[in-house]
GROMACS .gro file of C-alpha atoms in nm:
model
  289
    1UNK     CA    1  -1.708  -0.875   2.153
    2UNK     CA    2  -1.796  -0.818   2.508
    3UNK     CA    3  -2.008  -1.112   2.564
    4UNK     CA    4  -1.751  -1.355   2.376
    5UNK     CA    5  -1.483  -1.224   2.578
    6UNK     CA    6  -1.633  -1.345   2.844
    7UNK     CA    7  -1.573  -1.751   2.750
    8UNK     CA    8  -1.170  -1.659   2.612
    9UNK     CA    9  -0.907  -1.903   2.709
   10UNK     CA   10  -0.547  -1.826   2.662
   11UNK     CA   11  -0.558  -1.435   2.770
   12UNK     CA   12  -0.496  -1.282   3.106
   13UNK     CA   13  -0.729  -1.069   3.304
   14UNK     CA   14  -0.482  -0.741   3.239
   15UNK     CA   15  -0.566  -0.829   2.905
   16UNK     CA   16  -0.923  -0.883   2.881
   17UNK     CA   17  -0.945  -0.528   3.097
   18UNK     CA   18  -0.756  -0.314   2.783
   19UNK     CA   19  -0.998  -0.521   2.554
   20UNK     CA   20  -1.307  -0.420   2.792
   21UNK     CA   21  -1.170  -0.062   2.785
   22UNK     CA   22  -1.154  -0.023   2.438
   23UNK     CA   23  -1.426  -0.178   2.354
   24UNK     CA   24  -1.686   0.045   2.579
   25UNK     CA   25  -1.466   0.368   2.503
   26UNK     CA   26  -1.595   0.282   2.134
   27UNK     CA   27  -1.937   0.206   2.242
   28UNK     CA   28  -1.973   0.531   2.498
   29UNK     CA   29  -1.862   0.731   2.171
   30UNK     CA   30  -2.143   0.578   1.925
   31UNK     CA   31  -2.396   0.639   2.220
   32UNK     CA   32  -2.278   1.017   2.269
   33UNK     CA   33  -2.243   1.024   1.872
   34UNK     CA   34  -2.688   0.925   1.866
   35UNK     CA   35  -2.799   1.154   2.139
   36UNK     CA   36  -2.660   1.430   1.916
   37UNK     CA   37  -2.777   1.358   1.599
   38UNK     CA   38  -3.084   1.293   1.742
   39UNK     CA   39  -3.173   1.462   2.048
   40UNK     CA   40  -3.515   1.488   1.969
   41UNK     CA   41  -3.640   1.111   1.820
   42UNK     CA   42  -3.394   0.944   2.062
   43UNK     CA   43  -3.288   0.564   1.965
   44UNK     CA   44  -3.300   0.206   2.127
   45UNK     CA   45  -3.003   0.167   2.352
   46UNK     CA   46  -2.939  -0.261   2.352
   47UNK     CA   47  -3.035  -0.479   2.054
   48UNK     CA   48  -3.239  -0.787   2.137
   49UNK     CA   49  -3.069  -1.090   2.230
   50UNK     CA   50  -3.217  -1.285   1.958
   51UNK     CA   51  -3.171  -1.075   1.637
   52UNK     CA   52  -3.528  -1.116   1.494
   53UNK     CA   53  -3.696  -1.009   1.847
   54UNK     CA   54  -3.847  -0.716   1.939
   55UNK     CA   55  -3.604  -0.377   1.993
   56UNK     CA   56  -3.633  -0.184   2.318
   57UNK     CA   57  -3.821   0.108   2.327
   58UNK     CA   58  -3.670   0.428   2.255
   59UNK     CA   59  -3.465   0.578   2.427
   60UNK     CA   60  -3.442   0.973   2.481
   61UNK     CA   61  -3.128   1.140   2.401
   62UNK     CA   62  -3.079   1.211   2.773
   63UNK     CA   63  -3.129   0.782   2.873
   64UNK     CA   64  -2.786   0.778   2.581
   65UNK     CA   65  -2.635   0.990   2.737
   66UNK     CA   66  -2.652   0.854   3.047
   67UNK     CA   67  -2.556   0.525   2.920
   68UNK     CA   68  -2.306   0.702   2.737
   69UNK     CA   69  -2.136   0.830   3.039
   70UNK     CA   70  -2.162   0.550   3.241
   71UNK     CA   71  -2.005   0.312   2.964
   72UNK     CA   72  -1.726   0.614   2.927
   73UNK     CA   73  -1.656   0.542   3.326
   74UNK     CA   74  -1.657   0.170   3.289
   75UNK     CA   75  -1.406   0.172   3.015
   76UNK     CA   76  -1.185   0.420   3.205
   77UNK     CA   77  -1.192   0.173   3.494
   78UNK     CA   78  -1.092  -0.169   3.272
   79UNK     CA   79  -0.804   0.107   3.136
   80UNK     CA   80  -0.661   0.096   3.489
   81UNK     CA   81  -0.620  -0.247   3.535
   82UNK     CA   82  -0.557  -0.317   3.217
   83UNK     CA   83  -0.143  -0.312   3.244
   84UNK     CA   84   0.139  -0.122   3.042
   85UNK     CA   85   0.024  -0.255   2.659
   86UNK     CA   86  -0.279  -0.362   2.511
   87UNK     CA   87  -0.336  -0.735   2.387
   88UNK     CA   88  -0.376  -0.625   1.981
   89UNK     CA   89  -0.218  -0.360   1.752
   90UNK     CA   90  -0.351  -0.013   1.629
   91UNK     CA   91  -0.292   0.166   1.330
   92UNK     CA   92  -0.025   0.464   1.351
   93UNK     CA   93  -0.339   0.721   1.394
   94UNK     CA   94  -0.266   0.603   1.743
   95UNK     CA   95   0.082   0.696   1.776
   96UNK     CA   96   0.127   0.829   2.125
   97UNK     CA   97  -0.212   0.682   2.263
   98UNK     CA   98  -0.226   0.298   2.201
   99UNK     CA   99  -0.114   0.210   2.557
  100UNK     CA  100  -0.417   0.176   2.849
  101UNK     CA  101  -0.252   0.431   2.991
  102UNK     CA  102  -0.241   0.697   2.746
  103UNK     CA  103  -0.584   0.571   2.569
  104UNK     CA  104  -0.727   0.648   2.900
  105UNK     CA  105  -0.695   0.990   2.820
  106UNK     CA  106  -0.886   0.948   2.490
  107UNK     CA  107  -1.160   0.807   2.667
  108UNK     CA  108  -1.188   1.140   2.923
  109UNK     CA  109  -1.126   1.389   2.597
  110UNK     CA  110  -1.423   1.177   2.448
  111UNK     CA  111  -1.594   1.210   2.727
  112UNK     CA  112  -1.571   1.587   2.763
  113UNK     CA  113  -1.699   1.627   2.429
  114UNK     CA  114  -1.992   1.457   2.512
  115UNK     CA  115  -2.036   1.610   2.837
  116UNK     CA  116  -2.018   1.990   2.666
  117UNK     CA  117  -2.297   1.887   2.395
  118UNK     CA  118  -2.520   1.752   2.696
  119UNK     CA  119  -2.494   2.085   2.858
  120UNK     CA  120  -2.306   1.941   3.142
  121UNK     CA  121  -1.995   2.209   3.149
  122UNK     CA  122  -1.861   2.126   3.475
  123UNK     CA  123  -1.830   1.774   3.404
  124UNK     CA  124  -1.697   1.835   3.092
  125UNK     CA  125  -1.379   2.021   3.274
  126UNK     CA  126  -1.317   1.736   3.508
  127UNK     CA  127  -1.271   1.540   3.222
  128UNK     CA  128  -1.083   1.720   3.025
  129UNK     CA  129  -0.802   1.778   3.358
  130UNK     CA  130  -0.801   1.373   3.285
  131UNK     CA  131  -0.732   1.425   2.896
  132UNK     CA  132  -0.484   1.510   2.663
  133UNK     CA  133  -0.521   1.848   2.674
  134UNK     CA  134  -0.224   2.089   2.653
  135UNK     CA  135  -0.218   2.464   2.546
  136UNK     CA  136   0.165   2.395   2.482
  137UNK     CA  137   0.119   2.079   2.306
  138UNK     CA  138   0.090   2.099   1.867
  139UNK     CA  139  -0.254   2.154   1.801
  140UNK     CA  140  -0.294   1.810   1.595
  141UNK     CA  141  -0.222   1.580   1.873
  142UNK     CA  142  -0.436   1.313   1.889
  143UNK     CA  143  -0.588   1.006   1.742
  144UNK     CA  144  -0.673   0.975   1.374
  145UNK     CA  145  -0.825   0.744   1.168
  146UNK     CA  146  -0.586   0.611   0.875
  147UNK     CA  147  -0.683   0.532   0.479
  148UNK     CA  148  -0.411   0.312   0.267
  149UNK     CA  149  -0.488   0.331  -0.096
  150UNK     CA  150  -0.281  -0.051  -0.120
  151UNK     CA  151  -0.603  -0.214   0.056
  152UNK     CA  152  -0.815   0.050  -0.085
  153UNK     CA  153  -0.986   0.220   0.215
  154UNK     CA  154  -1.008   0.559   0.077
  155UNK     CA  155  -1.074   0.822   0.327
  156UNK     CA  156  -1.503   0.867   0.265
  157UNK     CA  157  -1.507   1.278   0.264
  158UNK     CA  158  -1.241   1.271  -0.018
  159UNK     CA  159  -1.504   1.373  -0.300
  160UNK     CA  160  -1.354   1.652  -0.492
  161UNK     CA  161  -1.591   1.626  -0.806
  162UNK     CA  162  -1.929   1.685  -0.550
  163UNK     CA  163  -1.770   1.909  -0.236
  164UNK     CA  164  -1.858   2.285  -0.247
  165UNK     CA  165  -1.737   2.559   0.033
  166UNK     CA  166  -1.999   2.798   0.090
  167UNK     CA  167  -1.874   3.154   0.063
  168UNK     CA  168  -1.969   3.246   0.391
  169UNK     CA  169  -1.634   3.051   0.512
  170UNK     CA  170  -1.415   3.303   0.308
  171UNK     CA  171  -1.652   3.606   0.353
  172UNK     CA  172  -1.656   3.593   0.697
  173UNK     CA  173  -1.282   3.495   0.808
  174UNK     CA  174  -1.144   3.747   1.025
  175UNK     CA  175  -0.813   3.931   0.911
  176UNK     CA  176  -0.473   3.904   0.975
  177UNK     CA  177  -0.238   4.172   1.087
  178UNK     CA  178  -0.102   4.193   0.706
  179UNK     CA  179  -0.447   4.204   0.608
  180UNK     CA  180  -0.491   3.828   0.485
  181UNK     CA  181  -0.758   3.607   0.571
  182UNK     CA  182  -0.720   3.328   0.882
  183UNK     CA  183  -0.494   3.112   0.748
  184UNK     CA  184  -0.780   2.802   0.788
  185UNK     CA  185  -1.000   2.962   0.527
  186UNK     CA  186  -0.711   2.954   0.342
  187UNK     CA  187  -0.553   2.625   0.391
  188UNK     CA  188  -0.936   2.477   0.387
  189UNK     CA  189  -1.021   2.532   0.072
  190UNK     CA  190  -0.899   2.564  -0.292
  191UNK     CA  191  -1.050   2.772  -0.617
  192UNK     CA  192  -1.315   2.535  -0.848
  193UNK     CA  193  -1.459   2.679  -1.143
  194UNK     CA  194  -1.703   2.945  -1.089
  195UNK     CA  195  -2.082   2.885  -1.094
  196UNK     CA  196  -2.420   2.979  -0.946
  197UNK     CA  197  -2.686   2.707  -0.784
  198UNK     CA  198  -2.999   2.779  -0.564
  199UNK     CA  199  -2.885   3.156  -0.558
  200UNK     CA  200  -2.581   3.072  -0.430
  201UNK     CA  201  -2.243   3.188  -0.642
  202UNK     CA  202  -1.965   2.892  -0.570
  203UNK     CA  203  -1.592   2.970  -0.567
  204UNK     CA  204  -1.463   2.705  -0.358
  205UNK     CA  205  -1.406   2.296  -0.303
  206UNK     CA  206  -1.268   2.180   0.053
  207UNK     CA  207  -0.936   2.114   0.076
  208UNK     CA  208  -0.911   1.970   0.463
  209UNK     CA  209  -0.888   1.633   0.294
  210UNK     CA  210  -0.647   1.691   0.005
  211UNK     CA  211  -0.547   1.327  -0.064
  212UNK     CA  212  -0.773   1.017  -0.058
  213UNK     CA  213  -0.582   0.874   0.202
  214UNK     CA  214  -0.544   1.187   0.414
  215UNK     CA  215  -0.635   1.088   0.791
  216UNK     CA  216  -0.927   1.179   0.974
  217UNK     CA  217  -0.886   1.360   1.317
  218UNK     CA  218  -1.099   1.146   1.551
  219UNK     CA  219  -1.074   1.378   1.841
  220UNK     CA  220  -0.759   1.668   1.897
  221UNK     CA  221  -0.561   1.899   2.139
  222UNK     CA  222  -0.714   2.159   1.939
  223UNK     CA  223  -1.047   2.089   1.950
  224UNK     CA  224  -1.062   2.004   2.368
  225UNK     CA  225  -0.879   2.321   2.370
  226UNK     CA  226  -1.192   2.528   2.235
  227UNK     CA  227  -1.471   2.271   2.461
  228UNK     CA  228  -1.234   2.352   2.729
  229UNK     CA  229  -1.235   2.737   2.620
  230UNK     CA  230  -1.642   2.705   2.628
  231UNK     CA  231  -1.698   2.515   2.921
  232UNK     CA  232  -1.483   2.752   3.084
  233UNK     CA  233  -1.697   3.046   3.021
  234UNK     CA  234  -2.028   2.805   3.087
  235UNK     CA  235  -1.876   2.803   3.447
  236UNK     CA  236  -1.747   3.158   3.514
  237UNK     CA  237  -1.356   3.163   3.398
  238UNK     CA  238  -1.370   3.427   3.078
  239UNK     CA  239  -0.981   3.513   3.106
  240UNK     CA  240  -0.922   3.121   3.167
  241UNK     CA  241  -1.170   3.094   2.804
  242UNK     CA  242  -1.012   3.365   2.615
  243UNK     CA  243  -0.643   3.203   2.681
  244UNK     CA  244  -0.742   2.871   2.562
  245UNK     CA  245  -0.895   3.007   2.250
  246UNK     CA  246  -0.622   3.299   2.213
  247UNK     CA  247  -0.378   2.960   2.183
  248UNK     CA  248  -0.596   2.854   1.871
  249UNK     CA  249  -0.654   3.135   1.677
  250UNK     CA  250  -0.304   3.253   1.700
  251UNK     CA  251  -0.142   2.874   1.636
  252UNK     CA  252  -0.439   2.778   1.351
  253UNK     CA  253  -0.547   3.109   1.221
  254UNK     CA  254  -0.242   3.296   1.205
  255UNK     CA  255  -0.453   3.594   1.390
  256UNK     CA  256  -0.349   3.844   1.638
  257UNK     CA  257  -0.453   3.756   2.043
  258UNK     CA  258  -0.806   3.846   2.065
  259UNK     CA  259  -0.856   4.110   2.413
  260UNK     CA  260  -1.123   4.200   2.637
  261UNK     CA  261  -1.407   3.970   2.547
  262UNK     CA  262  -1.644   3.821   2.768
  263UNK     CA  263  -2.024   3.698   2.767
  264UNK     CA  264  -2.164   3.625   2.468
  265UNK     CA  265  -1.920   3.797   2.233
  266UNK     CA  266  -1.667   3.579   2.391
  267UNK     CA  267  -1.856   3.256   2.283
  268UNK     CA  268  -1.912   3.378   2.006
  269UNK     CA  269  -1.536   3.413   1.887
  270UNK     CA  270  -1.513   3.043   2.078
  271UNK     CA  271  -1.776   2.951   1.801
  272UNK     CA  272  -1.594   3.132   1.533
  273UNK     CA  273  -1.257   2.907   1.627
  274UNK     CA  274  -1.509   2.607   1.616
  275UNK     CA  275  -1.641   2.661   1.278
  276UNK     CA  276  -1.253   2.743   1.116
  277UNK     CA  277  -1.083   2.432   1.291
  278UNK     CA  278  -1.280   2.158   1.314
  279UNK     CA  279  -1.471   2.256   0.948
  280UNK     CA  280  -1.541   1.956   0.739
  281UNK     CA  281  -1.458   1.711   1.081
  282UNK     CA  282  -1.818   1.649   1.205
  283UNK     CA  283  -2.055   1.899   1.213
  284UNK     CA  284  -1.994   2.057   1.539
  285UNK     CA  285  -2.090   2.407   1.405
  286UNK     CA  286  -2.440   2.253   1.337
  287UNK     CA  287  -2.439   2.057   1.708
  288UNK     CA  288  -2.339   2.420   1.860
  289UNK     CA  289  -2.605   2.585   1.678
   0.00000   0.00000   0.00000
């Protein structure tokens, strides 16, 4: 796309820039996506021009991140010169941020993410003061991807004959006031018939996708609202932490403020928040651990 763009008659440069901005912000995100997944085997960063020659070697997860980042930049720079509206349509999972302007702040809340699973907290706060992020603002904010059952793009992590809850999600929810479990062990998941595999006694199927064409949060107020709440304590600010992730447990769990936490029992209640709102979105509970 980038290359071809290149030889385009009939669009203007403001233009071209929200095409170039999109375009890397999606690239910067499949980079930072790799060096996750694979911090340890690494992957090749640029395919070969001619698609039968020889890949480049592999790079480590730190090269994609660093290609990662400096992709997320470049995008973030074609975003500012890219006018008030971009040159094609999005779905309505990008209702509120399918201008440069506001997708601009996609790219930093992308960015942050990535920047908190490198390690680099500090970083990861300067983006985020360029994002989205809003401890007033509803906790589902952001961009989703949509499913419509007319063209038959079923959303893929609707499976309810093969999805299983483990019972640690309902075992280990923390209480309400009236004694009832967080409301997003609750909402999460639904009763299945009862059985036992690999030692392990099943009660529960996943309910975060309860239709086939139920969106998929791509990235959300809520979740830069806990990286923020952990990079935060990475960098000294516990009472700064424990506000950001008193906003989500009270909002999404339904549980009283939590008080006078710090260190590492205050990450771990940032992890806890992790687990319960962003379960079933992408694995960040394994990426944490």
């Amino acid at each position: 796309l980038l290359n071809a763009l290149e030889t385009v008659g009939g669009m203007t440069d403001q233009e071209k820039e929200g095409i170039r901005g999109w375009a890397k912000t999606i690239a910067a995100f499949a980079y930072s996506q790799t060096a996750m997944v694979y911090p340890e085997s690494g992957a090749p960063i640029r395919p070969p021009e001619n698609p039968t020659g020889e890949l480049e070697p592999i790079a480590t997860a730190e090269e994609l991140y660093d290609e990662a980042v400096r992709l997320f930049d470049e995008a973030y720079q074609h975003l500012q010169n890219a006018g008030s509206t971009f040159a094609f349509s999005m779905t309505e999972g990008y209702d509120g941020f399918d201008t440069p302007q506001t997708f601009a702040e996609v790219n930093r809340a992308l960015k942050a993410r990535a920047l908190k699973y490198r390690g680099d907290f500090q970083g990861a706060l300067t983006a985020l003061g360029q994002s989205f992020v809003d401890e007033s603002a509803p906790l589902d904010l952001g961009v989703h991807h949509n499913y419509f059952a007319e063209v038959a793009t079923f959303n893929p992590f609707f499976s309810p004959r093969t999805g299983y809850v483990h019972p640690r999600i309902l075992d280990d929810a923390q209480l309400k006031a009236n004694g009832q479990p967080d409301d997003r062990a609750v909402q999460k998941t639904v009763a299945t018939e009862t059985f036992t595999m690999a030692g392990i006694t099943v009660t529960e199927k996943p309910n975060v996708f309860p239709e086939n064409t139920s969106p998929f949060p791509w990235i959300t107020n809520e979740e830069l609202l806990l990286l923020r709440a952990e990079a935060r304590l990475a960098t000294g600010d516990a009472s700064g932490a424990l506000a950001d992730v008193n906003v989500v447990r009270t909002q999404a769990g339904g549980l009283e403020p939590a008080s006078g936490l710090s260190g590492d029992a205050l990450l771990t209640e940032i992890l806890y928040n992790k687990l319960y709102s962003l379960l079933y979105r992408g694995g960040f509970s394994y990426f944490d651990a």
